[in-house]
Amino acid sequence: MPYPTRIHPGAAAVSPTTPATSAAGHDPARPAALPGHQPVAAELARTAERAAGALLAPPAPVRLGDVVPAPERVEPDPTADFTLPADAAVRVSPDPAARDVAEQLAELLRPATGYPLPVTDTAHPGAEGRLVLTLAAGALTAAGPTATAAGPVDVDGLGAEGYRLDVTADSIRITAGTPAGLLHGVQTLRQLFPAAIESPTPVTGRWVVPGGVVVDRPRFPYRGAMLDVARHFFGVADVLRVIDHLARYKLNHLHLHLTDDQGWRIAVEGWPRLATVGGATEVGGGPGGYYTAADYRRIVRYAARRHVTVVPEIDLPGHTNAALVAYPELAPGKVAPPPYTGTEVGFSYVDPADERTYDFVADVLGEVAALTPGPWLHVGGDEAFKVKGAAYTGFVERAQRIVAGLGKTVVGWHQIAPARHADGRVLQWWGTDGDDPVTAEAVRRGARLILSPGNHAYLDMKYAPDTPIGHDWAGLIDVRRAYDWDPGTHLRDVPAAAVLGVEAPLWTESVTSLAEIEYLLLPRFPALAELGWSPRTTHDWAGFRDRLAGHGPRWSTAGIAFHRSPEIPWPAEGTTPGRPAPAIPTQPGPGTARPATPAEDPEPV
Ligand code: TNX
């Protein structure tokens, strides 16, 4: 089967209009090598071997089952491979949200293929597309299950996020009951094209997709990642790029840890010094920064287009030093503490005995709720070591009532478990010992759980002792450790039905750049994504490792940094026409100076 050829950056087929900066606005002129890394003989030999391998062997064909996260059902048909013709069009049901997914499919395929891929709706007379996206909910109510080339589709069975993908020699069809389902189908299809589809510039060759049927839907409704923008601030462009990574692996929630001792990152109209004073610091003494309401809206909009819900966190009553610097009236004793740029936790708190504190909580949560279309409001609650017993539970219960009054569902770290139950409340469990009777009791009282076990899901943990950034308080987390646990059975005396899903938090005390974010995310983040999405019956480390290996060339081609974990059998990579990968981590150091808002807008809409 012929596959697209990789072309050296200087070669003729590469567009001379190669963008000067990547989608995220990082500087591609930065060296892709590990600074300070001394090439040793073995490393040089491996590089030579890889280069020779790339010259001799064409990239392995993509198989229908090579998808991460693993789909629920895969039925390959080797006689039905599809080749994308240059004049292909994308057809889509006449629904604005479905149409937007079709546009996103075209946007994903145009740069590497160089094909025009026009998008029109199926209501167009005579419209026949080689790529067809069908939003089938209407068809189901009107006329029963929708028929596709490969048989009837039980759209109801696909739920809110499922999809069906049919690849035949003539066409590719994605059918779903919702636009979110269509987008998940698009992400699966993206992975079934050769890795060169990730190239930002045209690549010559044939774009072959393996034939057959995929029927797929998630195991858990909540699949997320958290970015701590408080310890180090990350501008809008970096956040948008992280959202792209979420969408790629069918994660549907981005939790933003917006406030902490070292910085307050969201402008609040009624309390302006939170951002202007509280936002001016970060770990290591860098300049910090904050999101204006417009910045935050842009993040929310970009996420929504990718069917990712933003979960804002205002961490209370502890982790509040930056707020106290800005407004000493919130501090016990009403004295402003000095700004904090270290990495200790548990020393700060807003005064739970002063009514002014609750004005602050109501104003801040009110403004953040108004900016956030999603249902969740995260109030933190962790490590408030100095607010004990009834003072702590009383504070949390009041915060829970404020959230309910705003029409949102409260989320908190599992330390809030002893507080009274509030309708629908969700605890985010970050323990390291699955025997947690206090959390189990809160579940019996009605709480649901997001699982982020510190020793499996914490992406700020090092991979290995020599990982140049990150922590190890919850242990070392290599890819296998990130993959080998079961969210459905992880906590003792907690039924799987109480588990809303999983989330991979990335705390950023030691993380100062987008490349460092990506280095810690990849390749562990797809492991968490698979735990959240795939049925347990597909769980298999050896199979996962092999499927994941094929993503290395995709990330390289797209200019995404990642850790070349020795556990994964990465294929040989030739010279690709892709973006240069950003520089990967050096030693932990002081915060890097970075503008509060990006210089360029990577948003394609
Ligand atoms: C614990 S996990 C924290 C964070 C730190 C993190 C570092 C949690 C709710 N609190 O404040 O950043 O450890 O790994």
Coordinates of C-alpha atoms and ligand atoms in Angstrom, one line a residue:
M1 CA 0.0 0.0 0.0
P2 CA 1.6 3.3 -1.0
Y3 CA 1.9 6.0 1.7
P4 CA 2.7 9.7 1.5
T5 CA 6.4 10.3 1.2
R6 CA 8.1 12.4 3.7
I7 CA 9.9 15.3 2.1
H8 CA 12.9 17.1 3.3
P9 CA 12.1 20.7 4.4
G10 CA 14.1 22.1 1.5
A11 CA 12.4 20.0 -1.2
A12 CA 10.1 21.4 -3.9
A13 CA 6.8 20.0 -2.6
V14 CA 7.0 21.8 0.6
S15 CA 5.2 25.0 0.4
P16 CA 7.4 28.0 0.5
T17 CA 4.8 29.6 2.7
T18 CA 5.7 27.5 5.7
P19 CA 4.5 29.5 8.7
A20 CA 7.2 31.3 10.6
T21 CA 5.6 30.4 13.9
S22 CA 3.5 27.4 15.0
A23 CA -0.1 27.4 15.9
A24 CA 0.7 28.2 19.5
G25 CA 3.0 31.0 18.7
H26 CA 6.2 29.3 20.0
D27 CA 9.4 30.2 18.3
P28 CA 10.4 27.4 16.0
A29 CA 13.9 28.9 15.7
R30 CA 14.6 27.6 19.2
P31 CA 16.7 24.5 19.1
A32 CA 14.9 21.2 19.2
A33 CA 17.7 19.5 21.0
L34 CA 17.8 19.0 24.8
P35 CA 20.0 21.9 26.0
G36 CA 22.9 20.8 28.1
H37 CA 22.4 17.2 26.8
Q38 CA 25.8 15.6 26.0
P39 CA 25.3 13.2 23.0
V40 CA 26.9 9.9 24.0
A41 CA 28.0 7.1 21.6
A42 CA 24.9 5.1 22.3
E43 CA 22.6 8.0 21.6
L44 CA 24.4 8.8 18.3
A45 CA 24.2 5.1 17.3
R46 CA 20.5 5.1 18.0
T47 CA 20.0 8.2 15.9
A48 CA 22.0 6.7 13.0
E49 CA 20.0 3.5 13.3
R50 CA 16.7 5.5 13.2
A51 CA 17.8 7.5 10.2
A52 CA 18.9 4.3 8.3
G53 CA 15.6 2.6 9.3
A54 CA 13.7 5.6 7.9
L55 CA 15.5 5.4 4.6
L56 CA 15.0 1.7 4.2
A57 CA 11.5 1.1 5.5
P58 CA 8.3 2.9 4.6
P59 CA 6.2 3.9 7.5
A60 CA 4.1 1.0 8.7
P61 CA 0.5 1.1 7.4
V62 CA -2.1 2.3 9.9
R63 CA -4.5 -0.3 10.9
L64 CA -8.2 0.3 11.8
G65 CA -7.5 -0.7 15.4
D66 CA -4.6 1.6 15.9
V67 CA -6.6 4.3 17.6
V68 CA -6.0 5.9 21.0
P69 CA -8.2 5.8 23.0
A70 CA -9.2 2.3 21.9
P71 CA -12.6 2.2 20.3
E72 CA -15.4 0.0 21.7
R73 CA -15.8 -2.0 18.5
V74 CA -13.5 -2.3 15.4
E75 CA -14.3 -4.4 12.4
P76 CA -11.5 -4.1 9.8
D77 CA -12.3 -4.8 6.1
P78 CA -9.0 -5.0 4.2
T79 CA -10.8 -5.0 0.9
A80 CA -12.4 -1.6 1.6
D81 CA -9.4 0.8 2.0
F82 CA -10.3 4.3 1.0
T83 CA -8.0 6.7 -0.9
L84 CA -8.8 10.4 -0.5
P85 CA -9.1 11.9 -4.0
A86 CA -7.8 15.5 -4.6
D87 CA -11.4 16.6 -5.5
A88 CA -13.0 15.2 -2.4
A89 CA -15.7 17.3 -0.8
V90 CA -17.0 17.1 2.8
R91 CA -20.8 16.8 3.1
V92 CA -22.7 17.4 6.3
S93 CA -26.2 17.4 7.7
P94 CA -27.7 20.9 7.6
D95 CA -27.1 21.8 11.3
P96 CA -24.8 24.7 12.3
A97 CA -22.9 22.7 14.9
A98 CA -22.5 19.7 12.7
R99 CA -21.3 22.0 9.9
D100 CA -18.7 23.4 12.2
V101 CA -17.4 19.9 12.8
A102 CA -17.2 19.3 9.1
E103 CA -15.2 22.6 8.8
Q104 CA -12.8 21.3 11.5
L105 CA -12.3 18.0 9.5
A106 CA -11.5 20.0 6.4
E107 CA -9.1 22.3 8.4
L108 CA -7.3 19.2 9.8
L109 CA -6.8 17.6 6.3
R110 CA -6.1 20.6 4.1
P111 CA -2.6 21.6 5.2
A112 CA -0.9 18.2 4.5
T113 CA -3.0 17.2 1.6
G114 CA -3.1 20.5 -0.1
Y115 CA -6.6 19.6 -1.3
P116 CA -9.4 22.2 -1.3
L117 CA -11.9 20.0 0.5
P118 CA -15.0 22.2 0.2
V119 CA -17.7 21.8 2.8
T120 CA -21.4 21.8 1.8
D121 CA -24.5 20.5 3.4
T122 CA -26.3 17.3 2.4
A123 CA -29.5 19.3 1.6
H124 CA -27.7 20.6 -1.4
P125 CA -29.3 19.1 -4.5
G126 CA -27.0 16.5 -6.0
A127 CA -24.4 16.9 -3.3
E128 CA -22.4 13.7 -3.1
G129 CA -19.4 13.7 -0.8
R130 CA -16.6 11.3 -0.4
L131 CA -16.5 12.4 3.3
V132 CA -20.0 12.5 4.8
L133 CA -20.9 13.6 8.3
T134 CA -24.5 12.7 9.4
L135 CA -26.1 14.1 12.4
A136 CA -28.7 11.3 12.9
A137 CA -30.8 12.3 15.9
G138 CA -33.6 13.7 13.8
A139 CA -33.5 10.7 11.5
L140 CA -33.9 8.4 14.4
T141 CA -37.1 10.1 15.8
A142 CA -38.6 10.5 12.3
A143 CA -37.8 7.2 10.7
G144 CA -36.1 4.8 13.1
P145 CA -32.4 3.9 12.9
T146 CA -30.5 5.6 10.1
A147 CA -29.1 3.2 7.5
T148 CA -25.5 3.7 6.4
A149 CA -23.6 1.7 3.8
A150 CA -22.7 -0.8 6.5
G151 CA -26.1 -1.3 8.1
P152 CA -28.4 0.3 10.5
V153 CA -27.1 2.6 13.2
D154 CA -28.7 2.7 16.7
V155 CA -28.0 6.3 17.2
D156 CA -29.6 6.1 20.7
G157 CA -27.0 3.5 21.6
L158 CA -24.2 5.9 20.7
G159 CA -25.3 8.2 23.5
A160 CA -24.3 11.8 23.8
E161 CA -20.7 11.4 22.5
G162 CA -20.6 8.1 20.5
Y163 CA -20.1 7.8 16.7
R164 CA -20.0 5.3 14.0
L165 CA -17.3 5.4 11.3
D166 CA -17.7 3.5 8.0
V167 CA -14.8 3.4 5.7
T168 CA -15.4 1.8 2.3
A169 CA -13.5 2.1 -1.0
D170 CA -16.0 4.8 -2.1
S171 CA -16.5 7.0 0.9
I172 CA -16.0 7.7 4.6
R173 CA -19.1 8.2 6.6
I174 CA -19.3 9.4 10.2
T175 CA -22.7 9.2 11.9
A176 CA -23.6 10.4 15.4
G177 CA -26.5 11.6 17.4
T178 CA -24.7 14.8 18.4
P179 CA -22.0 17.2 17.0
A180 CA -19.7 16.1 19.9
G181 CA -20.0 12.5 18.6
L182 CA -19.2 13.7 15.1
L183 CA -16.1 15.4 16.4
H184 CA -14.9 12.3 18.2
G185 CA -15.4 10.4 14.9
V186 CA -13.3 13.1 13.1
Q187 CA -10.5 12.6 15.7
T188 CA -10.6 8.8 15.1
L189 CA -10.5 9.4 11.3
R190 CA -7.5 11.8 11.7
Q191 CA -5.5 9.0 13.4
L192 CA -6.4 6.6 10.6
F193 CA -4.6 8.7 8.0
P194 CA -0.9 8.3 7.7
A195 CA 1.2 10.3 10.3
A196 CA 2.1 12.8 7.6
I197 CA -1.4 14.2 7.8
E198 CA -0.1 16.2 10.7
S199 CA 2.3 18.1 8.4
P200 CA 1.6 21.8 8.4
T201 CA 2.7 22.0 4.7
P202 CA 1.7 19.8 1.7
V203 CA 3.2 16.3 1.4
T204 CA 2.9 14.3 -1.8
G205 CA 1.6 10.8 -1.8
R206 CA -1.6 8.9 -1.4
W207 CA -3.9 9.4 1.6
V208 CA -5.1 5.9 2.4
V209 CA -7.5 5.1 5.2
P210 CA -8.0 1.4 6.3
G211 CA -11.4 0.0 5.5
G212 CA -14.0 -1.2 7.9
V213 CA -16.3 -0.1 10.7
V214 CA -15.7 1.5 14.0
V215 CA -18.6 1.9 16.6
D216 CA -17.5 3.8 19.6
R217 CA -18.7 5.7 22.7
P218 CA -17.1 6.6 26.0
R219 CA -17.0 4.7 29.3
F220 CA -17.2 7.8 31.5
P221 CA -18.9 11.1 30.8
Y222 CA -16.2 13.3 32.4
R223 CA -12.7 13.0 30.9
G224 CA -10.4 15.9 31.7
A225 CA -7.0 17.4 32.3
M226 CA -6.1 20.2 34.6
L227 CA -3.6 23.0 33.9
D228 CA -2.3 25.0 36.9
V229 CA -1.9 28.5 35.5
A230 CA -1.3 29.9 38.9
R231 CA 2.1 28.6 39.9
H232 CA 3.4 29.7 36.5
F233 CA 1.2 31.7 34.2
F234 CA 0.5 30.5 30.7
G235 CA -0.9 32.8 28.0
V236 CA -4.0 32.1 26.0
A237 CA -2.1 30.6 23.1
D238 CA -0.6 27.9 25.3
V239 CA -4.0 27.1 26.8
L240 CA -5.5 26.8 23.3
R241 CA -2.8 24.4 22.3
V242 CA -3.5 22.2 25.3
I243 CA -7.2 22.2 24.3
D244 CA -6.1 20.9 20.9
H245 CA -4.4 18.0 22.7
L246 CA -7.5 17.3 24.8
A247 CA -9.7 17.2 21.7
R248 CA -7.3 14.9 19.9
Y249 CA -7.7 12.3 22.6
K250 CA -11.4 12.8 23.1
L251 CA -11.1 14.5 26.5
N252 CA -14.0 16.8 27.1
H253 CA -13.1 18.9 30.2
L254 CA -10.4 21.4 30.8
H255 CA -10.0 22.3 34.5
L256 CA -8.1 25.6 34.9
H257 CA -6.6 26.0 38.3
L258 CA -6.9 29.8 38.2
T259 CA -5.8 30.9 41.7
D260 CA -3.2 30.0 44.2
D261 CA -0.6 31.4 46.6
Q262 CA 1.7 32.4 43.9
G263 CA -0.8 34.1 41.6
W264 CA -4.4 35.1 40.8
R265 CA -5.0 34.7 37.1
I266 CA -8.5 35.9 36.3
A267 CA -9.7 39.5 36.3
V268 CA -12.7 40.2 38.6
E269 CA -14.4 43.5 38.0
G270 CA -15.5 44.1 41.5
W271 CA -12.1 43.2 43.0
P272 CA -9.6 44.6 40.4
R273 CA -6.5 44.2 42.5
L274 CA -6.8 40.4 42.5
A275 CA -5.5 40.4 39.0
T276 CA -3.4 43.5 38.9
V277 CA -1.6 42.9 42.2
G278 CA -2.3 39.2 42.9
G279 CA -1.5 38.3 39.3
A280 CA 1.9 40.0 39.2
T281 CA 3.8 37.1 40.8
E282 CA 4.7 33.5 40.0
V283 CA 7.0 30.7 41.3
G284 CA 10.6 31.7 40.9
G285 CA 9.9 35.4 40.7
G286 CA 8.8 35.7 37.1
P287 CA 6.3 38.4 35.9
G288 CA 3.1 36.3 36.2
G289 CA 0.0 37.5 34.3
Y290 CA -3.7 37.1 34.2
Y291 CA -6.6 36.6 31.8
T292 CA -8.9 39.4 31.1
A293 CA -12.6 38.5 30.8
A294 CA -12.1 38.7 27.0
D295 CA -9.1 36.3 27.2
Y296 CA -11.1 33.8 29.3
R297 CA -14.1 34.0 26.9
R298 CA -11.7 33.3 24.1
I299 CA -10.5 30.1 25.9
V300 CA -14.1 29.1 26.6
R301 CA -15.1 29.6 23.0
Y302 CA -12.1 27.8 21.5
A303 CA -12.8 24.9 23.9
A304 CA -16.6 24.8 23.1
R305 CA -15.9 24.5 19.4
R306 CA -13.9 21.4 20.3
H307 CA -16.7 20.2 22.6
V308 CA -14.5 20.7 25.6
T309 CA -16.1 22.3 28.7
V310 CA -14.0 24.6 30.8
V311 CA -14.1 24.0 34.6
P312 CA -12.8 27.1 36.4
E313 CA -11.3 26.6 39.9
I314 CA -11.1 29.3 42.5
D315 CA -9.1 27.6 45.3
L316 CA -10.6 28.4 48.7
P317 CA -10.2 28.9 51.6
G318 CA -6.5 28.0 51.5
H319 CA -4.0 28.6 48.6
T320 CA -5.1 32.3 48.8
N321 CA -1.9 34.2 49.5
A322 CA -2.1 36.2 46.2
A323 CA -5.6 37.3 47.1
L324 CA -4.5 38.4 50.6
V325 CA -1.6 40.4 49.1
A326 CA -4.2 42.2 47.0
Y327 CA -6.9 42.6 49.7
P328 CA -5.5 42.4 53.2
E329 CA -9.1 42.8 54.5
L330 CA -9.6 39.1 53.7
A331 CA -6.6 38.0 55.8
P332 CA -6.9 37.0 59.4
G333 CA -5.6 39.9 61.4
K334 CA -6.1 42.2 58.3
V335 CA -2.4 42.3 57.6
A336 CA -1.1 41.8 54.0
P337 CA 1.3 38.9 53.8
P338 CA 4.4 39.3 51.6
P339 CA 3.9 38.0 48.0
Y340 CA 4.9 34.4 47.7
T341 CA 7.0 32.8 45.0
G342 CA 8.1 29.6 46.6
T343 CA 6.5 26.1 46.4
E344 CA 5.2 25.4 50.0
V345 CA 1.5 24.8 50.5
G346 CA -1.0 25.0 53.3
F347 CA 0.0 28.3 55.1
S348 CA -2.5 30.8 53.7
Y349 CA -6.3 31.2 54.2
V350 CA -9.1 33.8 53.9
D351 CA -10.7 34.6 57.2
P352 CA -13.7 32.3 57.6
A353 CA -15.0 34.3 60.5
D354 CA -15.4 37.6 58.6
E355 CA -18.6 38.3 56.6
R356 CA -16.5 40.3 54.1
T357 CA -14.9 37.0 53.1
Y358 CA -18.3 35.8 51.9
D359 CA -18.9 39.0 49.9
F360 CA -15.6 38.2 48.2
V361 CA -16.5 34.6 47.6
A362 CA -19.9 35.5 46.2
D363 CA -18.6 38.2 43.9
V364 CA -15.7 36.2 42.5
L365 CA -17.7 33.0 42.0
G366 CA -20.6 35.1 40.5
E367 CA -18.4 36.7 37.9
V368 CA -16.6 33.5 37.0
A369 CA -19.9 31.7 36.8
A370 CA -21.2 34.4 34.4
L371 CA -18.2 33.9 32.1
T372 CA -18.5 30.1 32.1
P373 CA -21.2 28.3 30.1
G374 CA -20.4 24.9 31.5
P375 CA -22.2 23.5 34.6
W376 CA -19.2 23.2 36.9
L377 CA -17.6 25.6 39.4
H378 CA -14.6 24.2 41.3
V379 CA -14.0 25.7 44.7
G380 CA -10.7 23.9 45.6
G381 CA -10.8 23.1 49.3
D382 CA -7.5 21.3 49.5
E383 CA -4.7 21.8 52.0
A384 CA -6.4 24.5 54.1
F385 CA -4.4 23.2 57.0
K386 CA -5.0 26.3 59.2
V387 CA -8.8 26.2 58.9
K388 CA -9.9 23.3 61.0
G389 CA -13.0 21.4 62.0
A390 CA -16.3 23.3 62.0
A391 CA -14.6 26.5 60.7
Y392 CA -13.6 24.5 57.6
T393 CA -16.8 22.6 56.9
G394 CA -18.8 25.7 57.7
F395 CA -16.9 27.6 55.1
V396 CA -17.2 24.9 52.5
E397 CA -20.9 24.5 53.1
R398 CA -21.4 28.2 52.6
A399 CA -19.3 28.2 49.4
Q400 CA -21.4 25.2 48.2
R401 CA -24.6 27.2 48.8
I402 CA -23.2 30.2 46.8
V403 CA -22.4 27.9 43.9
A404 CA -25.9 26.3 44.0
G405 CA -27.4 29.8 44.0
L406 CA -25.5 30.6 40.8
G407 CA -27.1 27.6 39.2
K408 CA -23.8 25.7 39.0
T409 CA -22.7 22.3 40.3
V410 CA -20.0 22.4 42.9
V411 CA -16.7 20.5 42.5
G412 CA -14.0 20.4 45.2
W413 CA -10.9 18.5 46.0
H414 CA -11.8 15.4 48.1
Q415 CA -10.8 17.3 51.3
I416 CA -14.3 18.8 51.2
A417 CA -15.8 15.3 51.8
P418 CA -16.7 15.9 55.5
A419 CA -18.9 18.9 54.6
R420 CA -22.6 18.4 54.2
H421 CA -23.8 17.0 50.9
A422 CA -25.0 19.6 48.3
D423 CA -27.1 18.5 45.4
G424 CA -25.0 16.9 42.7
R425 CA -21.7 17.8 44.3
V426 CA -18.5 16.2 42.8
L427 CA -15.3 15.4 44.7
Q428 CA -12.0 15.3 42.9
W429 CA -10.1 12.5 44.6
W430 CA -6.3 12.9 44.5
G431 CA -5.2 10.5 47.2
T432 CA -2.6 7.7 46.8
D433 CA -4.3 5.1 48.9
G434 CA -7.6 3.7 47.5
D435 CA -8.9 2.9 51.0
D436 CA -10.5 6.3 51.9
P437 CA -13.5 5.8 54.2
V438 CA -14.3 9.6 54.5
T439 CA -14.6 9.9 50.7
A440 CA -16.6 6.6 50.5
E441 CA -19.0 8.0 53.1
A442 CA -19.5 11.2 51.1
V443 CA -20.3 9.1 48.1
R444 CA -22.9 7.2 50.2
R445 CA -24.4 10.6 51.0
G446 CA -24.7 11.3 47.2
A447 CA -21.4 12.7 46.0
R448 CA -19.9 11.7 42.7
L449 CA -16.2 11.4 42.0
I450 CA -13.6 12.5 39.5
L451 CA -10.6 10.3 40.0
S452 CA -7.1 11.9 39.9
P453 CA -5.0 9.5 42.0
G454 CA -1.8 11.2 42.8
N455 CA 0.3 8.1 42.1
H456 CA -1.2 7.4 38.6
A457 CA -2.8 10.6 37.2
Y458 CA -0.6 13.4 38.4
L459 CA 1.3 14.6 35.4
D460 CA 3.7 16.7 37.4
M461 CA 5.2 13.6 38.8
K462 CA 8.5 12.6 37.2
Y463 CA 8.6 9.7 34.8
A464 CA 11.9 8.5 36.2
P465 CA 14.6 9.7 38.7
D466 CA 16.4 11.6 36.0
T467 CA 13.3 13.4 34.6
P468 CA 14.6 17.1 34.6
I469 CA 11.4 18.7 35.9
G470 CA 8.5 17.6 38.1
H471 CA 7.9 16.2 41.5
D472 CA 8.1 12.8 43.1
W473 CA 6.0 13.1 46.3
A474 CA 3.4 10.6 44.9
G475 CA 6.1 8.4 43.3
L476 CA 7.5 8.2 39.8
I477 CA 4.8 7.8 37.1
D478 CA 6.0 6.1 34.0
V479 CA 3.6 5.4 31.1
R480 CA 2.7 2.0 32.4
R481 CA 1.8 3.4 35.9
A482 CA -0.3 6.1 34.2
Y483 CA -2.1 3.3 32.3
D484 CA -2.4 0.4 34.7
W485 CA -5.3 1.2 37.1
D486 CA -9.1 1.0 36.8
P487 CA -11.2 4.1 37.6
G488 CA -14.2 1.9 38.1
T489 CA -12.7 -0.1 41.0
H490 CA -9.9 2.1 42.3
L491 CA -11.6 3.3 45.5
R492 CA -12.7 0.8 48.1
D493 CA -16.4 0.8 48.9
V494 CA -17.1 3.2 46.0
P495 CA -19.3 1.8 43.2
A496 CA -18.3 2.4 39.6
A497 CA -21.7 4.2 39.1
A498 CA -20.5 7.0 41.4
V499 CA -17.5 7.6 39.2
L500 CA -18.1 10.5 36.9
G501 CA -14.7 10.1 35.2
V502 CA -11.0 10.8 35.4
E503 CA -8.8 13.8 35.2
A504 CA -5.0 14.3 34.8
P505 CA -3.8 17.3 36.7
L506 CA -0.7 19.2 35.7
W507 CA 0.7 21.3 38.6
T508 CA 3.2 23.8 37.4
E509 CA 5.6 24.6 40.2
S510 CA 8.5 23.3 38.0
V511 CA 6.9 23.9 34.6
T512 CA 7.7 27.2 32.8
S513 CA 7.0 26.7 29.1
L514 CA 4.6 25.1 26.6
A515 CA 7.3 22.6 25.7
E516 CA 7.6 21.6 29.3
I517 CA 3.9 21.2 29.5
E518 CA 3.9 18.9 26.5
Y519 CA 6.9 17.0 27.7
L520 CA 5.0 16.0 30.9
L521 CA 1.6 15.5 29.1
L522 CA 2.9 13.2 26.4
P523 CA 2.9 10.3 26.3
R524 CA 1.1 9.8 29.6
F525 CA -2.0 11.9 28.8
P526 CA -3.3 9.5 26.2
A527 CA -3.0 6.7 28.8
L528 CA -5.4 8.6 31.0
A529 CA -7.6 9.4 28.0
E530 CA -7.9 5.7 27.3
L531 CA -8.9 4.9 30.9
G532 CA -11.7 7.5 30.6
W533 CA -13.0 6.6 27.2
S534 CA -12.4 2.9 26.4
P535 CA -14.3 -0.1 27.7
R536 CA -12.3 -2.1 30.3
T537 CA -12.4 -5.1 27.9
T538 CA -9.9 -3.3 25.7
H539 CA -7.4 -2.7 28.5
D540 CA -4.1 -4.2 27.6
W541 CA -0.7 -2.7 28.2
A542 CA 1.1 -4.4 25.3
G543 CA -1.6 -3.4 22.8
F544 CA -1.7 0.1 24.2
R545 CA 2.0 0.5 24.0
D546 CA 2.0 -0.5 20.3
R547 CA -0.9 1.7 19.4
L548 CA 0.7 4.7 21.2
A549 CA 4.0 4.2 19.5
G550 CA 2.5 5.3 16.2
H551 CA 1.7 8.7 17.8
G552 CA 5.4 9.7 18.1
P553 CA 5.7 10.5 14.4
R554 CA 2.4 12.3 14.5
W555 CA 3.6 14.6 17.4
S556 CA 7.0 15.1 15.7
T557 CA 5.4 16.0 12.4
A558 CA 3.0 18.5 14.2
G559 CA 5.9 20.0 16.2
I560 CA 4.6 18.8 19.5
A561 CA 7.2 18.1 22.2
F562 CA 7.0 14.7 24.1
H563 CA 9.1 12.4 26.3
R564 CA 10.6 9.5 24.3
S565 CA 9.7 7.1 27.1
P566 CA 11.9 3.9 26.7
E567 CA 8.8 1.9 27.5
I568 CA 7.2 2.6 24.1
P569 CA 8.5 1.0 20.9
W570 CA 8.6 4.3 18.9
P571 CA 9.0 3.6 15.2
A572 CA 12.0 5.0 13.3
E573 CA 11.4 8.5 12.2
G574 CA 12.7 9.9 8.9
T575 CA 13.1 13.6 8.2
T576 CA 9.6 15.1 8.2
P577 CA 8.4 18.3 6.7
G578 CA 6.7 19.1 10.0
R579 CA 7.1 21.9 12.4
P580 CA 10.3 21.9 14.5
A581 CA 9.6 20.5 17.9
P582 CA 9.9 23.1 20.7
A583 CA 12.8 22.8 23.0
I584 CA 12.2 20.3 25.7
P585 CA 12.9 20.8 29.4
T586 CA 16.1 21.9 30.9
Q587 CA 16.6 22.1 34.6
P588 CA 14.0 23.6 36.9
G589 CA 14.7 27.2 37.3
P590 CA 13.2 30.6 37.9
G591 CA 10.0 31.5 36.0
T592 CA 10.6 32.6 32.4
A593 CA 9.5 36.0 31.4
R594 CA 6.5 35.7 29.1
P595 CA 3.9 38.2 27.8
A596 CA 0.5 38.0 29.6
T597 CA -1.3 37.7 26.2
P598 CA 0.0 36.1 23.1
A599 CA 1.5 38.2 20.3
E600 CA -0.5 36.3 17.7
D601 CA -3.9 34.7 17.4
P602 CA -3.6 31.0 16.6
E603 CA -7.4 30.6 16.6
P604 CA -8.5 29.6 13.2
V605 CA -11.9 31.1 13.4
Ligands
TNX1 C1 -0.8 19.0 46.0 S1 -3.2 18.0 44.8 C2 -1.6 20.1 45.7 C3 -1.1 21.2 44.9 C4 0.4 21.0 44.5 C5 0.6 19.6 44.1 C6 2.0 19.3 43.6 C7 -3.8 19.3 45.4 C8 -5.2 19.4 45.5 N1 -2.9 20.1 46.0 O1 -1.2 22.4 45.6 O2 0.7 21.8 43.4 O3 0.4 18.8 45.3 O4 2.1 18.0 43.1

